[in-house]
mmCIF file with all atom_site columns, C-alpha atoms and ligand atoms in Angstrom:
data_model
loop_
_atom_site.group_PDB
_atom_site.id
_atom_site.type_symbol
_atom_site.label_atom_id
_atom_site.label_alt_id
_atom_site.label_comp_id
_atom_site.label_asym_id
_atom_site.label_entity_id
_atom_site.label_seq_id
_atom_site.pdbx_PDB_ins_code
_atom_site.Cartn_x
_atom_site.Cartn_y
_atom_site.Cartn_z
_atom_site.occupancy
_atom_site.B_iso_or_equiv
_atom_site.pdbx_formal_charge
_atom_site.auth_seq_id
_atom_site.auth_comp_id
_atom_site.auth_asym_id
_atom_site.auth_atom_id
_atom_site.pdbx_PDB_model_num
ATOM   1  C  CA  . MET A 1 1  ? 125.360 87.394 38.015 1.00 77.00 ? 1   MET A CA  1
ATOM   2  C  CA  . THR A 1 2  ? 127.451 86.065 40.847 1.00 87.00 ? 2   THR A CA  1
ATOM   3  C  CA  . PRO A 1 3  ? 127.845 82.292 40.870 1.00 92.00 ? 3   PRO A CA  1
ATOM   4  C  CA  . HIS A 1 4  ? 126.922 80.228 43.904 1.00 94.00 ? 4   HIS A CA  1
ATOM   5  C  CA  . CYS A 1 5  ? 129.025 77.506 45.425 1.00 95.00 ? 5   CYS A CA  1
ATOM   6  C  CA  . PRO A 1 6  ? 127.413 74.119 44.710 1.00 93.00 ? 6   PRO A CA  1
ATOM   7  C  CA  . ASN A 1 7  ? 128.522 72.906 48.135 1.00 96.00 ? 7   ASN A CA  1
ATOM   8  C  CA  . CYS A 1 8  ? 127.652 75.689 50.604 1.00 97.00 ? 8   CYS A CA  1
ATOM   9  C  CA  . GLY A 1 9  ? 125.356 77.765 48.389 1.00 96.00 ? 9   GLY A CA  1
ATOM   10 C  CA  . LYS A 1 10 ? 127.058 81.068 49.135 1.00 96.00 ? 10  LYS A CA  1
ATOM   11 C  CA  . GLU A 1 11 ? 127.757 83.662 46.457 1.00 95.00 ? 11  GLU A CA  1
ATOM   12 C  CA  . ILE A 1 12 ? 131.400 83.591 45.467 1.00 94.00 ? 12  ILE A CA  1
ATOM   13 C  CA  . GLY A 1 13 ? 133.104 86.155 43.257 1.00 94.00 ? 13  GLY A CA  1
ATOM   14 C  CA  . HIS A 1 14 ? 136.414 84.364 43.179 1.00 96.00 ? 14  HIS A CA  1
ATOM   15 C  CA  . LEU A 1 15 ? 137.989 81.005 43.916 1.00 97.00 ? 15  LEU A CA  1
ATOM   16 C  CA  . THR A 1 16 ? 140.989 80.107 46.024 1.00 97.00 ? 16  THR A CA  1
ATOM   17 C  CA  . TYR A 1 17 ? 143.768 78.731 43.849 1.00 95.00 ? 17  TYR A CA  1
ATOM   18 C  CA  . SER A 1 18 ? 146.300 76.353 45.316 1.00 95.00 ? 18  SER A CA  1
ATOM   19 C  CA  . ALA A 1 19 ? 148.976 74.169 43.796 1.00 94.00 ? 19  ALA A CA  1
ATOM   20 C  CA  . ASN A 1 20 ? 152.304 72.625 44.626 1.00 94.00 ? 20  ASN A CA  1
ATOM   21 C  CA  . GLU A 1 21 ? 154.924 74.632 42.835 1.00 90.00 ? 21  GLU A CA  1
ATOM   22 C  CA  . ILE A 1 22 ? 158.583 73.855 42.447 1.00 91.00 ? 22  ILE A CA  1
ATOM   23 C  CA  . ILE A 1 23 ? 160.531 76.990 43.212 1.00 89.00 ? 23  ILE A CA  1
ATOM   24 C  CA  . VAL A 1 24 ? 164.142 77.471 42.189 1.00 93.00 ? 24  VAL A CA  1
ATOM   25 C  CA  . ALA A 1 25 ? 166.220 80.155 43.889 1.00 95.00 ? 25  ALA A CA  1
ATOM   26 C  CA  . LYS A 1 26 ? 169.741 81.079 44.861 1.00 96.00 ? 26  LYS A CA  1
ATOM   27 C  CA  . PHE A 1 27 ? 170.373 80.399 48.543 1.00 96.00 ? 27  PHE A CA  1
ATOM   28 C  CA  . THR A 1 28 ? 173.034 82.740 49.898 1.00 97.00 ? 28  THR A CA  1
ATOM   29 C  CA  . LYS A 1 29 ? 175.325 82.740 52.918 1.00 97.00 ? 29  LYS A CA  1
ATOM   30 C  CA  . ASP A 1 30 ? 172.995 85.341 54.496 1.00 96.00 ? 30  ASP A CA  1
ATOM   31 C  CA  . GLY A 1 31 ? 170.278 82.751 54.559 1.00 97.00 ? 31  GLY A CA  1
ATOM   32 C  CA  . LYS A 1 32 ? 168.295 84.511 51.860 1.00 96.00 ? 32  LYS A CA  1
ATOM   33 C  CA  . TYR A 1 33 ? 166.586 83.179 48.812 1.00 95.00 ? 33  TYR A CA  1
ATOM   34 C  CA  . VAL A 1 34 ? 167.329 85.303 45.772 1.00 95.00 ? 34  VAL A CA  1
ATOM   35 C  CA  . ASP A 1 35 ? 165.966 85.307 42.226 1.00 94.00 ? 35  ASP A CA  1
ATOM   36 C  CA  . GLU A 1 36 ? 163.119 82.969 42.960 1.00 90.00 ? 36  GLU A CA  1
ATOM   37 C  CA  . THR A 1 37 ? 161.502 81.508 39.907 1.00 90.00 ? 37  THR A CA  1
ATOM   38 C  CA  . HIS A 1 38 ? 158.534 79.243 39.689 1.00 82.00 ? 38  HIS A CA  1
ATOM   39 C  CA  . ALA A 1 39 ? 160.116 76.459 37.714 1.00 83.00 ? 39  ALA A CA  1
ATOM   40 C  CA  . ASP A 1 40 ? 157.168 74.154 37.529 1.00 89.00 ? 40  ASP A CA  1
ATOM   41 C  CA  . VAL A 1 41 ? 153.721 73.434 38.849 1.00 89.00 ? 41  VAL A CA  1
ATOM   42 C  CA  . ASP A 1 42 ? 152.534 69.990 39.790 1.00 89.00 ? 42  ASP A CA  1
ATOM   43 C  CA  . GLY A 1 43 ? 149.486 69.842 37.549 1.00 89.00 ? 43  GLY A CA  1
ATOM   44 C  CA  . LYS A 1 44 ? 147.833 67.148 39.643 1.00 92.00 ? 44  LYS A CA  1
ATOM   45 C  CA  . SER A 1 45 ? 147.952 69.370 42.715 1.00 94.00 ? 45  SER A CA  1
ATOM   46 C  CA  . ILE A 1 46 ? 146.063 72.297 41.179 1.00 95.00 ? 46  ILE A CA  1
ATOM   47 C  CA  . GLU A 1 47 ? 142.811 73.051 42.932 1.00 96.00 ? 47  GLU A CA  1
ATOM   48 C  CA  . TYR A 1 48 ? 140.282 75.839 42.747 1.00 97.00 ? 48  TYR A CA  1
ATOM   49 C  CA  . ASN A 1 49 ? 138.436 75.963 46.032 1.00 97.00 ? 49  ASN A CA  1
ATOM   50 C  CA  . CYS A 1 50 ? 135.441 77.826 47.402 1.00 97.00 ? 50  CYS A CA  1
ATOM   51 C  CA  . PRO A 1 51 ? 136.708 80.694 49.609 1.00 97.00 ? 51  PRO A CA  1
ATOM   52 C  CA  . GLU A 1 52 ? 133.750 80.207 51.964 1.00 97.00 ? 52  GLU A CA  1
ATOM   53 C  CA  . CYS A 1 53 ? 133.728 76.471 52.667 1.00 97.00 ? 53  CYS A CA  1
ATOM   54 C  CA  . SER A 1 54 ? 137.111 75.441 51.162 1.00 97.00 ? 54  SER A CA  1
ATOM   55 C  CA  . GLU A 1 55 ? 135.461 72.737 49.110 1.00 97.00 ? 55  GLU A CA  1
ATOM   56 C  CA  . SER A 1 56 ? 137.540 71.709 46.103 1.00 96.00 ? 56  SER A CA  1
ATOM   57 C  CA  . LEU A 1 57 ? 135.367 72.693 43.153 1.00 96.00 ? 57  LEU A CA  1
ATOM   58 C  CA  . PHE A 1 58 ? 137.538 72.605 40.046 1.00 95.00 ? 58  PHE A CA  1
ATOM   59 C  CA  . ARG A 1 59 ? 140.826 71.241 38.832 1.00 95.00 ? 59  ARG A CA  1
ATOM   60 C  CA  . SER A 1 60 ? 141.173 73.130 35.588 1.00 93.00 ? 60  SER A CA  1
ATOM   61 C  CA  . GLU A 1 61 ? 141.462 76.842 34.938 1.00 93.00 ? 61  GLU A CA  1
ATOM   62 C  CA  . ALA A 1 62 ? 138.941 76.621 32.105 1.00 94.00 ? 62  ALA A CA  1
ATOM   63 C  CA  . ASP A 1 63 ? 136.249 75.152 34.369 1.00 93.00 ? 63  ASP A CA  1
ATOM   64 C  CA  . ALA A 1 64 ? 136.996 77.662 37.110 1.00 95.00 ? 64  ALA A CA  1
ATOM   65 C  CA  . LYS A 1 65 ? 136.777 80.570 34.687 1.00 95.00 ? 65  LYS A CA  1
ATOM   66 C  CA  . ASN A 1 66 ? 133.568 79.319 33.152 1.00 93.00 ? 66  ASN A CA  1
ATOM   67 C  CA  . PHE A 1 67 ? 132.059 78.988 36.608 1.00 93.00 ? 67  PHE A CA  1
ATOM   68 C  CA  . LEU A 1 68 ? 133.015 82.517 37.659 1.00 94.00 ? 68  LEU A CA  1
ATOM   69 C  CA  . THR A 1 69 ? 131.750 84.023 34.408 1.00 92.00 ? 69  THR A CA  1
ATOM   70 C  CA  . GLY A 1 70 ? 128.518 82.060 34.579 1.00 86.00 ? 70  GLY A CA  1
ATOM   71 C  CA  . LYS A 1 71 ? 129.208 80.001 31.468 1.00 84.00 ? 71  LYS A CA  1
ATOM   72 C  CA  . LEU A 1 72 ? 129.119 76.769 33.402 1.00 69.00 ? 72  LEU A CA  1
ATOM   73 C  CA  . GLN A 1 73 ? 125.491 75.937 34.081 1.00 58.00 ? 73  GLN A CA  1
ATOM   74 C  CA  . GLU A 1 74 ? 126.095 73.284 36.664 1.00 55.00 ? 74  GLU A CA  1
ATOM   75 C  CA  . ALA A 1 75 ? 129.318 73.048 38.589 1.00 49.00 ? 75  ALA A CA  1
ATOM   76 C  CA  . LYS A 1 76 ? 131.059 69.724 38.430 1.00 55.00 ? 76  LYS A CA  1
ATOM   77 C  CA  . THR A 1 77 ? 132.441 68.784 41.791 1.00 56.00 ? 77  THR A CA  1
ATOM   78 C  CA  . TYR A 1 78 ? 135.268 66.454 42.494 1.00 55.00 ? 78  TYR A CA  1
ATOM   79 C  CA  . GLY A 1 79 ? 135.750 64.097 45.388 1.00 53.00 ? 79  GLY A CA  1
ATOM   80 C  CA  . PRO A 1 80 ? 133.165 62.860 47.861 1.00 52.00 ? 80  PRO A CA  1
HETATM 81 ZN ZN1 . LIG B 2 .  ? 131.352 76.848 49.332 1.00 73.68 ? 101 LIG B ZN1 1
#
């Protein structure tokens, strides 16, 4: 069963993940970034948003996964 967004009510099969990540790379004289690695993620910036209305729905992977798999009965929303 496909979950519905608690904000816009549309069926959503996935969420949009966004986070501020610190990326470390070698910057060369050619102006290229080489060997990029994701050194760290700002945990406070992690958001799982509805792809339809962009509402921020979850802040933890566990909640997001439970929502998508239907294990979360009622979605907890954050913010106003
Ligand atoms: Zn929505």
